[in-house]
Coordinates of C-alpha atoms and ligand atoms in Angstrom, one line a residue:
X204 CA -66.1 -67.1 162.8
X205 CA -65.1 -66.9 166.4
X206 CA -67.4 -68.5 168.5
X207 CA -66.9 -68.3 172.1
X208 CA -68.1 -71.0 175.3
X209 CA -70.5 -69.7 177.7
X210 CA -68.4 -68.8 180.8
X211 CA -70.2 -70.9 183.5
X212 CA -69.5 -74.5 183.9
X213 CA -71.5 -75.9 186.1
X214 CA -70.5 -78.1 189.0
X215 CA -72.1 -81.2 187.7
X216 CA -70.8 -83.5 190.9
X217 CA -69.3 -81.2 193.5
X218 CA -72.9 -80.2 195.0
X219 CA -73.8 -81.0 198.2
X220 CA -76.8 -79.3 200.6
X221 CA -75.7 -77.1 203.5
X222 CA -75.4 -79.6 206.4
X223 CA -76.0 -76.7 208.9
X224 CA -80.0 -76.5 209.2
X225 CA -83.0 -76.5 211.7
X226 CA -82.2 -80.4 211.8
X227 CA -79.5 -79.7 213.8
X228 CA -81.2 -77.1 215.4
X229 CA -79.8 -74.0 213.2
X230 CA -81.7 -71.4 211.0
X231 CA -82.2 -71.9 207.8
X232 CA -80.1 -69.2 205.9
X233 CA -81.2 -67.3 203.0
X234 CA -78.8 -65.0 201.0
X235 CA -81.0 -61.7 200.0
X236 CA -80.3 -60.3 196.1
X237 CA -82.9 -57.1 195.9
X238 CA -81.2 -55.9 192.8
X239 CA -82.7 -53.3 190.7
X240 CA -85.8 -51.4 190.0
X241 CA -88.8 -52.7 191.7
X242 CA -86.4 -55.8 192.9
X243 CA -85.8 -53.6 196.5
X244 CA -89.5 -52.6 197.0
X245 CA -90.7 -56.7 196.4
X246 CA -87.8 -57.9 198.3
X247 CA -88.4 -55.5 201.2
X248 CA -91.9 -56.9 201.5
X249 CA -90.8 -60.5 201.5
X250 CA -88.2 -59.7 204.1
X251 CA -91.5 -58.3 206.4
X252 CA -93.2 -61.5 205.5
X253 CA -90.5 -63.5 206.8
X254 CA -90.2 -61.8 209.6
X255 CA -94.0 -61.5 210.4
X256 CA -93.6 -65.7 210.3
X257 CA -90.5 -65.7 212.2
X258 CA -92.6 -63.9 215.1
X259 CA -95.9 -65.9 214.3
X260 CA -94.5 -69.3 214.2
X261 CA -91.0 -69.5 215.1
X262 CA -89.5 -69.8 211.9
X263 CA -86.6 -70.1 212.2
X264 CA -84.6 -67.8 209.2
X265 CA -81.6 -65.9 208.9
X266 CA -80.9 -63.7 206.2
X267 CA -78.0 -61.6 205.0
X268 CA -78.6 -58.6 202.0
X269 CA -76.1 -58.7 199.0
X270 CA -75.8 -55.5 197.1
X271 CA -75.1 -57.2 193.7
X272 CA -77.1 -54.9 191.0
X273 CA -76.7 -52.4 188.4
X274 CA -75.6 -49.7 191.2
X275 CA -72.5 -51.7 192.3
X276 CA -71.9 -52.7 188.3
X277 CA -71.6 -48.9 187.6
X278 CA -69.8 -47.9 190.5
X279 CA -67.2 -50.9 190.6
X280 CA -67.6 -53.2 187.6
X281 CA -68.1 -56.1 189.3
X282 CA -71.6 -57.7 188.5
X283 CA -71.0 -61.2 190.5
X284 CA -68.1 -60.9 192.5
X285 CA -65.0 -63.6 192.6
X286 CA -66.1 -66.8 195.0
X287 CA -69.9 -65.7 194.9
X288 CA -71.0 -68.8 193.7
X289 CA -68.9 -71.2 196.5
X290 CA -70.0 -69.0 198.7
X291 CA -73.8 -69.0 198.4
X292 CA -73.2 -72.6 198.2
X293 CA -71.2 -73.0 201.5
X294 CA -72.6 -70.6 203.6
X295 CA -76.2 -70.2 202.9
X296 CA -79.7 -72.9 202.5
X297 CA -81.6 -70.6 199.9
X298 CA -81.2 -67.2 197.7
X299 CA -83.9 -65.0 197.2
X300 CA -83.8 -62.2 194.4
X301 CA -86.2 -59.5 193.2
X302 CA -85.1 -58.6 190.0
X303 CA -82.3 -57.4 187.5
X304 CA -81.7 -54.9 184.8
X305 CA -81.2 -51.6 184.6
X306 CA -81.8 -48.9 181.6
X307 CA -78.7 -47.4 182.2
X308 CA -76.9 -51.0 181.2
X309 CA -78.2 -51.6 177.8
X310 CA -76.6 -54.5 177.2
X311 CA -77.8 -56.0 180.3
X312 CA -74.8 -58.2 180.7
X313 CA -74.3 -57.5 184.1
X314 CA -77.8 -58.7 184.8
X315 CA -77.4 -61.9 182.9
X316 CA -74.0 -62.5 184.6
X317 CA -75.7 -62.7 187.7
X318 CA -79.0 -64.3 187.0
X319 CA -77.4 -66.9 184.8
X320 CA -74.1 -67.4 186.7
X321 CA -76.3 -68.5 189.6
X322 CA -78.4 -70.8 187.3
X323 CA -75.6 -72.1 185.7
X324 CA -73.4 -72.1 188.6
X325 CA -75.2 -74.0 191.1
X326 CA -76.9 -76.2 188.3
X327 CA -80.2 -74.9 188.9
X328 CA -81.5 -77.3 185.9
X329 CA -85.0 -76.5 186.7
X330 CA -87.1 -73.8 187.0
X331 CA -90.4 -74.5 188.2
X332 CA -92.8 -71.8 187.6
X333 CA -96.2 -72.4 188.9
X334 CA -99.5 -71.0 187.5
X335 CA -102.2 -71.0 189.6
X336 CA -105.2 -68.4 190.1
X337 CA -105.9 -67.5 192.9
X338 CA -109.5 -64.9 192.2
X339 CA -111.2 -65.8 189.1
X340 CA -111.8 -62.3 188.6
X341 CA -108.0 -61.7 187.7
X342 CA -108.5 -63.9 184.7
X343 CA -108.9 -61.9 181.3
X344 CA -110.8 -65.2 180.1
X345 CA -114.3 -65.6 180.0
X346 CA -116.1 -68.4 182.5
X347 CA -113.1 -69.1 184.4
X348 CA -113.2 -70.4 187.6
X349 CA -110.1 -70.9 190.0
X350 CA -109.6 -74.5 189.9
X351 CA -109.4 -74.1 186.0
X352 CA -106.2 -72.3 185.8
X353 CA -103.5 -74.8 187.9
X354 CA -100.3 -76.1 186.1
X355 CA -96.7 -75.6 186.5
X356 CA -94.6 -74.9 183.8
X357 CA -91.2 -76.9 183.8
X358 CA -88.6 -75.0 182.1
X359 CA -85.0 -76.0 181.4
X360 CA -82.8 -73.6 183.2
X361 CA -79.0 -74.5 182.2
X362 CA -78.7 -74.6 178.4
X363 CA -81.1 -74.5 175.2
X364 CA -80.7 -70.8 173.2
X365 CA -79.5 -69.9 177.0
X366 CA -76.1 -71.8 176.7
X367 CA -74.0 -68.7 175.3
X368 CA -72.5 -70.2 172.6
X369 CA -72.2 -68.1 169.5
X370 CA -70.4 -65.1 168.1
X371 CA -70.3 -62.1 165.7
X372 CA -68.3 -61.9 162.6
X373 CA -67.8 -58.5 160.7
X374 CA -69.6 -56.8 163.9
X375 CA -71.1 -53.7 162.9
X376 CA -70.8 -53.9 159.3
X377 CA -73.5 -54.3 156.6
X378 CA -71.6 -58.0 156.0
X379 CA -72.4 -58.7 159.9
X380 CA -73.0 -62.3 161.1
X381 CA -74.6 -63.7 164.3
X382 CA -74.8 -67.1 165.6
X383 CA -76.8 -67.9 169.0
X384 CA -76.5 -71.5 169.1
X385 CA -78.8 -74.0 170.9
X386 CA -77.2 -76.6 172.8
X387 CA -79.5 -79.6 173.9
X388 CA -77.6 -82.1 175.7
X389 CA -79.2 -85.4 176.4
X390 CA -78.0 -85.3 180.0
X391 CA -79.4 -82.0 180.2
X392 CA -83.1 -83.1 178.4
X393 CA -83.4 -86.1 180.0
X394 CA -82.7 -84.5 183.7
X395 CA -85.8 -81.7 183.3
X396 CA -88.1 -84.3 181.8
X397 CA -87.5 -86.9 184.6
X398 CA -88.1 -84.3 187.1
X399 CA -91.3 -83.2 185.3
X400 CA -92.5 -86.9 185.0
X401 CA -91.7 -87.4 188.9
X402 CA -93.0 -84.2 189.9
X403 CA -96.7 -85.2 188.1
X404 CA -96.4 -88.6 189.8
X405 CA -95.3 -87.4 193.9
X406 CA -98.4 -84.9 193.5
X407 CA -100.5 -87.2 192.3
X408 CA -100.9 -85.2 188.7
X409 CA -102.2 -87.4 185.8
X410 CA -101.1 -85.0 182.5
X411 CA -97.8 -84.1 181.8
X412 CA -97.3 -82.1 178.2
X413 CA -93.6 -82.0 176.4
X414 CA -93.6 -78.9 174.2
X415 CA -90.7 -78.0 171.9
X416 CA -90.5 -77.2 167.9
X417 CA -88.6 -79.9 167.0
X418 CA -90.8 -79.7 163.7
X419 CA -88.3 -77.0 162.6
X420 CA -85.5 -78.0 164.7
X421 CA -85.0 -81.6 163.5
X422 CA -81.4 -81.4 165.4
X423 CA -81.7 -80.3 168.6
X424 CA -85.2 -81.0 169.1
X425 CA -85.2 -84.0 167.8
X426 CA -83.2 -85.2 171.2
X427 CA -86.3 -83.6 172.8
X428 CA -88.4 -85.9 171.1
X429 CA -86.3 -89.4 170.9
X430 CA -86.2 -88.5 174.7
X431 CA -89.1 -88.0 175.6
X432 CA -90.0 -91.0 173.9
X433 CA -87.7 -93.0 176.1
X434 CA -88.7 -91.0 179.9
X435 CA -92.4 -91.2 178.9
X436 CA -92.1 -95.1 178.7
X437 CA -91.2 -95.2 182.7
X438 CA -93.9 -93.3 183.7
X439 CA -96.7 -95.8 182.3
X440 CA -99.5 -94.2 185.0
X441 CA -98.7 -90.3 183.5
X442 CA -100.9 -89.6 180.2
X443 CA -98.0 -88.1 178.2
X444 CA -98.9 -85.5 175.2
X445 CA -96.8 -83.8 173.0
X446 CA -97.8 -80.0 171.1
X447 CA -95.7 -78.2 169.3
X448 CA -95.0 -75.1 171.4
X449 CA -97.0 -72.9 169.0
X450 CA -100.0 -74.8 169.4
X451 CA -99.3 -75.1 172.9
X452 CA -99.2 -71.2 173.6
X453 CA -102.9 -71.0 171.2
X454 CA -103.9 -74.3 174.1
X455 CA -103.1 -72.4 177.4
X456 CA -105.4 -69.4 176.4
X457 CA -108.3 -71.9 174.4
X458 CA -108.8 -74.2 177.7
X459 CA -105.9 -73.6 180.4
X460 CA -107.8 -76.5 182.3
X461 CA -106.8 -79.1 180.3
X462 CA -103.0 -78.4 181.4
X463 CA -101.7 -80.1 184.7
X464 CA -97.7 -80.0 184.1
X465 CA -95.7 -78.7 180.6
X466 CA -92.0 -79.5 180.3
X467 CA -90.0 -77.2 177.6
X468 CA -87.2 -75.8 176.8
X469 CA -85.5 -72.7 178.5
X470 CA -86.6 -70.3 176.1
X471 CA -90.1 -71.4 175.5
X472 CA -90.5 -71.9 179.1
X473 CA -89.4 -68.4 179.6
X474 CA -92.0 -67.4 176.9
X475 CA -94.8 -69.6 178.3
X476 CA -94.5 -68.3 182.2
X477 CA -95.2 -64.8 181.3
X478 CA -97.9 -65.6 178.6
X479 CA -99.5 -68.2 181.2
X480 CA -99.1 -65.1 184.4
X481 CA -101.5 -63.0 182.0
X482 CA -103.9 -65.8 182.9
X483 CA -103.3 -64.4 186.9
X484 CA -103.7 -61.0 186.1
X485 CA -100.4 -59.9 185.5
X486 CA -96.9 -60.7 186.6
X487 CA -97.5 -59.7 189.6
X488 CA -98.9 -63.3 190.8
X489 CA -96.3 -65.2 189.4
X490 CA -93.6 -67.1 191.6
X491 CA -90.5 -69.3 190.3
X492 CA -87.8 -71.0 191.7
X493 CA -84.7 -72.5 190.3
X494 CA -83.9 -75.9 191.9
X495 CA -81.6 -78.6 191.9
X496 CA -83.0 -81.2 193.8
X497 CA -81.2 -82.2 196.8
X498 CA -79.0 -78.8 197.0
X499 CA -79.7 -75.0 197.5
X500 CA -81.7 -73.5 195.0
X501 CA -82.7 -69.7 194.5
X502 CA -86.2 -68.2 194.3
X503 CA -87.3 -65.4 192.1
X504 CA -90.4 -63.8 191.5
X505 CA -90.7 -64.3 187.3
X506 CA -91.3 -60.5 186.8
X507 CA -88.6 -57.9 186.0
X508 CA -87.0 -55.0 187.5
X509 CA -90.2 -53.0 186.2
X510 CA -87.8 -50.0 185.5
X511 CA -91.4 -47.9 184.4
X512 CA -93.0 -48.3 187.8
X513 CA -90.0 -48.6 190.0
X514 CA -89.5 -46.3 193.0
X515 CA -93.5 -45.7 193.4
X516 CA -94.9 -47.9 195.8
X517 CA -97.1 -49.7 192.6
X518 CA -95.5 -52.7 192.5
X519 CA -97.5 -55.5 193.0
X520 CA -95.4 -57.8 195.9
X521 CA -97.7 -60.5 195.7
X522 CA -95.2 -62.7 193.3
X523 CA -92.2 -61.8 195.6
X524 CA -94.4 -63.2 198.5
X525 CA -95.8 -66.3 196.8
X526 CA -91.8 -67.2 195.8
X527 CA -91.1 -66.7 199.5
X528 CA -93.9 -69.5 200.2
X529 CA -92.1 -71.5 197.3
X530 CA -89.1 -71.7 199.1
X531 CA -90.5 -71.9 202.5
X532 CA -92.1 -75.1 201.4
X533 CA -88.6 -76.4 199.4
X534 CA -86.8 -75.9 202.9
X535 CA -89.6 -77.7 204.9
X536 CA -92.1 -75.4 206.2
X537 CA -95.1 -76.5 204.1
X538 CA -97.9 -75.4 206.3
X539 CA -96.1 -71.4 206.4
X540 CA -95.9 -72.3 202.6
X541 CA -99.5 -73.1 202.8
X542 CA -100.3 -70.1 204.7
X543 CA -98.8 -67.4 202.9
X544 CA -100.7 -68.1 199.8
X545 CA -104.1 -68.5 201.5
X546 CA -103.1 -64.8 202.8
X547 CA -102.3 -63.7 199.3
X548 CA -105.4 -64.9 198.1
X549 CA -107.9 -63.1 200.8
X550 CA -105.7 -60.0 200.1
X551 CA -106.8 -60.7 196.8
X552 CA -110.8 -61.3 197.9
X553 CA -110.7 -58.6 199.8
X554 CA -109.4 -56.1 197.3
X555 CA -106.4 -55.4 199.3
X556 CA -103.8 -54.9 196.5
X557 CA -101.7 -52.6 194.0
X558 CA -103.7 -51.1 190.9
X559 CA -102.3 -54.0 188.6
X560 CA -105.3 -55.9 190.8
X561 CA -107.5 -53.2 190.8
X562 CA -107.0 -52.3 194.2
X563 CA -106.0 -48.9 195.6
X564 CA -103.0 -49.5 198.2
X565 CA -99.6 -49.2 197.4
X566 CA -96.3 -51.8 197.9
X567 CA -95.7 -51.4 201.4
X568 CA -99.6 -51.3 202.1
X569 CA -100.0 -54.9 200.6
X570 CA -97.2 -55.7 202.3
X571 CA -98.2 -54.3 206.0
X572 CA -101.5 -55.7 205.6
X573 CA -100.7 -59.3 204.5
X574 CA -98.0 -59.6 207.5
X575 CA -100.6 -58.2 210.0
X576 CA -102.6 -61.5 208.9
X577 CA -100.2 -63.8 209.2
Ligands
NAD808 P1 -90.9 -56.7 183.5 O1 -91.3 -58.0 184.0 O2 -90.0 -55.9 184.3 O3 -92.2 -55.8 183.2 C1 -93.2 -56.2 182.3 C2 -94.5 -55.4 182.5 O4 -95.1 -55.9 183.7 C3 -94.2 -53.9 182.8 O5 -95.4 -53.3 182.3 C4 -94.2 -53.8 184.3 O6 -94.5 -52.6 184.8 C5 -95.2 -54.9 184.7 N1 -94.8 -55.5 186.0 C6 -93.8 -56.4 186.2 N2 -93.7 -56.7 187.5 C7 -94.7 -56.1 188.1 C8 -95.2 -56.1 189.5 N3 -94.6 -56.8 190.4 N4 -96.3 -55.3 189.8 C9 -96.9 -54.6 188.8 N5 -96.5 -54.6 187.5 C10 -95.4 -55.3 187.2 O7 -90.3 -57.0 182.1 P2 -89.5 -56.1 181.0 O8 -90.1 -54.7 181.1 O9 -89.4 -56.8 179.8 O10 -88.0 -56.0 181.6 C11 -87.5 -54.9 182.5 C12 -86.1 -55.3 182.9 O11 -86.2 -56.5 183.8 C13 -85.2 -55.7 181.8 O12 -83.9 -55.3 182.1 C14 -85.2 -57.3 181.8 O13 -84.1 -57.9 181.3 C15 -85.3 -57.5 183.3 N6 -85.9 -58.8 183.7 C16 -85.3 -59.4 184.8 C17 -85.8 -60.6 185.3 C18 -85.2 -61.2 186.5 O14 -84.3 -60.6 187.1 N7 -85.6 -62.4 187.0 C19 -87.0 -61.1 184.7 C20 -87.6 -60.5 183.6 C21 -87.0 -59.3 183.1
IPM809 C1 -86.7 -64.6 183.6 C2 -86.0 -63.5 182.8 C3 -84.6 -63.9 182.4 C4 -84.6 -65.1 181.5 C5 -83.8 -62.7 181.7 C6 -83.7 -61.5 182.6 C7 -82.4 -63.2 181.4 O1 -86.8 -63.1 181.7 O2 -86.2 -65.0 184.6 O3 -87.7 -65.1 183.2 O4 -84.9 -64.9 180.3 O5 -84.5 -66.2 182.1
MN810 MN1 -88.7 -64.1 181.6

């Protein structure tokens, strides 16, 4: 059996931040990715909304559109072009993309070549996905108030079942064999858990909850566990708890209180996210951003290119505008941060959203009505 290396390596040491920012008096530049489906509709919103802060209170942004999509794929066959990665990483503070994949591409690998060659290029290790309701009447539960739903889930962003290690042998025959490893390095576990242990203690969190399966996966999630074991031990103030991830996804709908911070694995954590955004009503609350602490990061809303509802002015740009106030506050502008999702959630009050919320008014209306407020 062939098996084949995934084709990013990250830059482990050659990372550096931008020097060129507002501390030296310069914008802060953010590289635009509106890719496909409802990915130009969300990003066009989030565009406004910078702009309406730009105006409001001098923010000072600058941001450049790349065309990278299933459109360019199919016209040139280039998904990420040659020096993309240097380039974001020279030239630009920030990335912002609404979504990829297209029907037309079933295999999607386009998509994945640019959504995970960014991850894996600039080392995004973790991908912080916050879950927090913001109308109790969005929750599908019963007797749940706002300040009951409010945790982040941690996930691993650079290997796990994402690594791209595995083949096919006798493809397409009744014999066929396929192998999808998943590669758990402890650099690469013990990296996300810090992070999660130090996020829990800057904000003052209490709970931090490790999930994996390393019931069934003695191997790879064992390192989970004999790490864990070992980070947990420096953070003496943090109540530590393990579940399984199965009993964890039963816990987040049972009592979603009772959850401050989970740290998992890239595929549970991609799981998790959109099991937890039912919690918010629907993907279209649900923000994420892919950092690397101390060097650009990109910021995505955790929804898909929507291909059904694409092109109809449905799409709820509410996740695309929260991500925007993600990485608003990652590149120092807490209060705007701050701002935007107290906007999002009067919007929300008020009834002033897309029919995924129940309200009556399309993309751009959303859009229009949240930059008039801010
Ligand atoms: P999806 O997130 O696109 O859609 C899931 C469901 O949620 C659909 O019913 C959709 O209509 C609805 N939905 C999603 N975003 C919404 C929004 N903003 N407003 C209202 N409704 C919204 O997931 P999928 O259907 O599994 O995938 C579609 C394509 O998107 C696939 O090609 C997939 O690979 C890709 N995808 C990309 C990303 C990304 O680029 N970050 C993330 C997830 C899926
Ligand atoms: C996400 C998406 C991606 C992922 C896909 C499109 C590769 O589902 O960002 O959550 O699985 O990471
Ligand atoms: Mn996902």
């Amino acid at each position: 059996m062939r098996l084949s290396l995934a084709r990013y390596d990250p830059a482990w040491m050659t990372l550096n931040r931008n020097s060129a920012s507002t501390a030296n008096g310069m914008s802060k530049r953010i590289a635009l990715i509106p890719g496909d489906g409802i990915g130009p509709e969300v990003i066009r919103v989030a565009e406004q909304v910078l702009a309406a802060l730009a105006a409001s209170h001098h923010l000072p942004v600058d941001c450049k559109t790349f065309d990278w999509g299933a459109e360019k794929y199919l016209r040139e066959g280039v998904a990420l072009p040659a020096g993309a990665i240097e380039m974001l990483r020279r030239d630009f503070d920030a990335t912002l993309i609404g979504a990829l994949g297209d029907p037309r591409v079933p295999s999607n690998q386009y998509a994945v070549d640019i959504l995970l060659g960014i991850r894996f290029g600039l080392d995004l290790y973790v991908n912080q996905r916050p879950v927090k309701l913001l109308d109790a009447r969005l929750c599908p539960l019963k007797s749940v108030a706002e300040k009951d739903v409010n945790f982040v889930v941690v996930r691993e962003n650079t290997e796990g079942a994402y690594a791209g290690v595995g083949g096919n042998f006798k493809r397409d025959t009744p014999d066929e064999v396929a192998v999808q490893e998943d590669v758990n390095t402890r650099k690469g576990v013990e990296r996300i858990l810090v992070y999660a242990f130090e996020y829990a203690a800057q904000k003052g969190l209490k709970k931090v909850c490790m999930s994996d399966k390393s019931n069934a996966m003695p191997y790879g999630h064992g390192l989970w566990q004999r790490t864990y074991a070992d980070v947990r031990r420096r953070f003496p103030q943090i109540d530590a708890q393990h579940l399984y991830v199965d009993t964890l996804a039963m816990e987040i709908i049972r009592n979603p209180s009772q959850f401050q911070v989970i740290v998992t694995c890239n595929l549970f954590g991609d799981i998790l996210s959109d099991l937890a955004a039912a919690l918010l009503g629907g993907l279209g609350a649900a923000p994420s951003a892919n950092l690397r602490p101390g060097s650009i990061s990109m910021f995505e809303p955790v929804h898909g290119s929507a291909p059904g509802i694409a092109g109809k002015n449905v799409a709820n740009p509410m996740a695309a505008i929260l991500t925007v106030g993600m990485m608003l506050d990652h590149l120092g502008f807490p209060e705007e941060a701050a701002q935007i999702e107290k906007v999002v959630a009067e919007a929300i009050h008020l009834g002033m959203t897309t029919p995924d919320f129940g309200g009556r008014l399309g993309t751009r209306e959303v859009g229009n009505w949240i930059c008039e407020r801010l």
